[in-house]
């Protein structure tokens, strides 16, 4: 049956990403943006950028196609 209002479903993976982003923003709150880690070691900095990029690509790997592609 169709319901006008329903409780949202929350996946734990999405919640983990949100908590991670809030933590980064909190620790970097005095900086201009969250990824301003210019004083870190070059290998650590590029490793962080690579890890974030892989997490983004991995997140979109399991997504359902857009509804517009079904028409």
Coordinates of C-alpha atoms in Angstrom, one line a residue:
X1 CA 0.0 0.0 0.0
X2 CA 1.1 3.5 -0.7
X3 CA 1.9 5.7 2.3
X4 CA 2.2 9.5 2.1
X5 CA 4.8 9.6 4.9
X6 CA 7.3 6.9 5.7
X7 CA 10.3 6.6 8.0
X8 CA 13.6 7.1 6.1
X9 CA 15.9 4.1 5.8
X10 CA 19.4 4.8 6.9
X11 CA 22.4 2.7 5.9
X12 CA 25.2 2.4 8.3
X13 CA 27.7 3.1 5.4
X14 CA 26.2 6.5 4.7
X15 CA 26.2 7.4 8.4
X16 CA 29.9 6.4 8.6
X17 CA 30.7 8.8 5.7
X18 CA 28.8 11.6 7.4
X19 CA 30.6 11.1 10.7
X20 CA 33.9 11.1 9.0
X21 CA 33.2 14.3 7.1
X22 CA 32.0 16.0 10.2
X23 CA 35.2 14.9 12.1
X24 CA 37.5 16.2 9.4
X25 CA 35.7 19.5 9.3
X26 CA 35.8 19.8 13.1
X27 CA 39.6 19.1 13.3
X28 CA 40.2 21.5 10.4
X29 CA 37.9 24.2 11.5
X30 CA 40.6 26.8 11.7
X31 CA 41.6 26.2 8.1
X32 CA 40.1 27.5 4.9
X33 CA 38.7 24.1 3.9
X34 CA 38.8 20.5 5.2
X35 CA 41.6 19.2 3.0
X36 CA 44.1 21.9 3.7
X37 CA 46.9 19.6 4.9
X38 CA 49.8 21.4 3.2
X39 CA 52.1 21.0 6.2
X40 CA 51.9 17.2 6.1
X41 CA 54.3 14.8 4.5
X42 CA 53.9 14.7 0.7
X43 CA 53.4 10.9 0.7
X44 CA 50.8 11.1 3.5
X45 CA 49.0 14.0 1.7
X46 CA 48.8 12.2 -1.7
X47 CA 47.8 9.0 0.0
X48 CA 44.9 10.8 1.7
X49 CA 43.8 12.3 -1.6
X50 CA 44.0 8.8 -3.2
X51 CA 42.1 7.2 -0.4
X52 CA 39.3 9.8 -0.6
X53 CA 39.1 9.4 -4.4
X54 CA 38.8 5.6 -4.1
X55 CA 36.2 5.9 -1.4
X56 CA 34.1 8.1 -3.7
X57 CA 34.5 5.7 -6.7
X58 CA 33.6 2.7 -4.4
X59 CA 30.5 4.4 -3.1
X60 CA 29.1 5.0 -6.6
X61 CA 29.9 1.5 -7.8
X62 CA 26.8 0.0 -6.1
X63 CA 24.3 2.8 -7.0
X64 CA 21.2 2.1 -9.0
X65 CA 20.9 3.7 -12.4
X66 CA 19.0 6.9 -12.7
X67 CA 15.3 6.5 -13.4
X68 CA 15.7 8.7 -16.5
X69 CA 17.7 6.0 -18.1
X70 CA 14.8 3.6 -17.9
X71 CA 12.7 5.6 -20.4

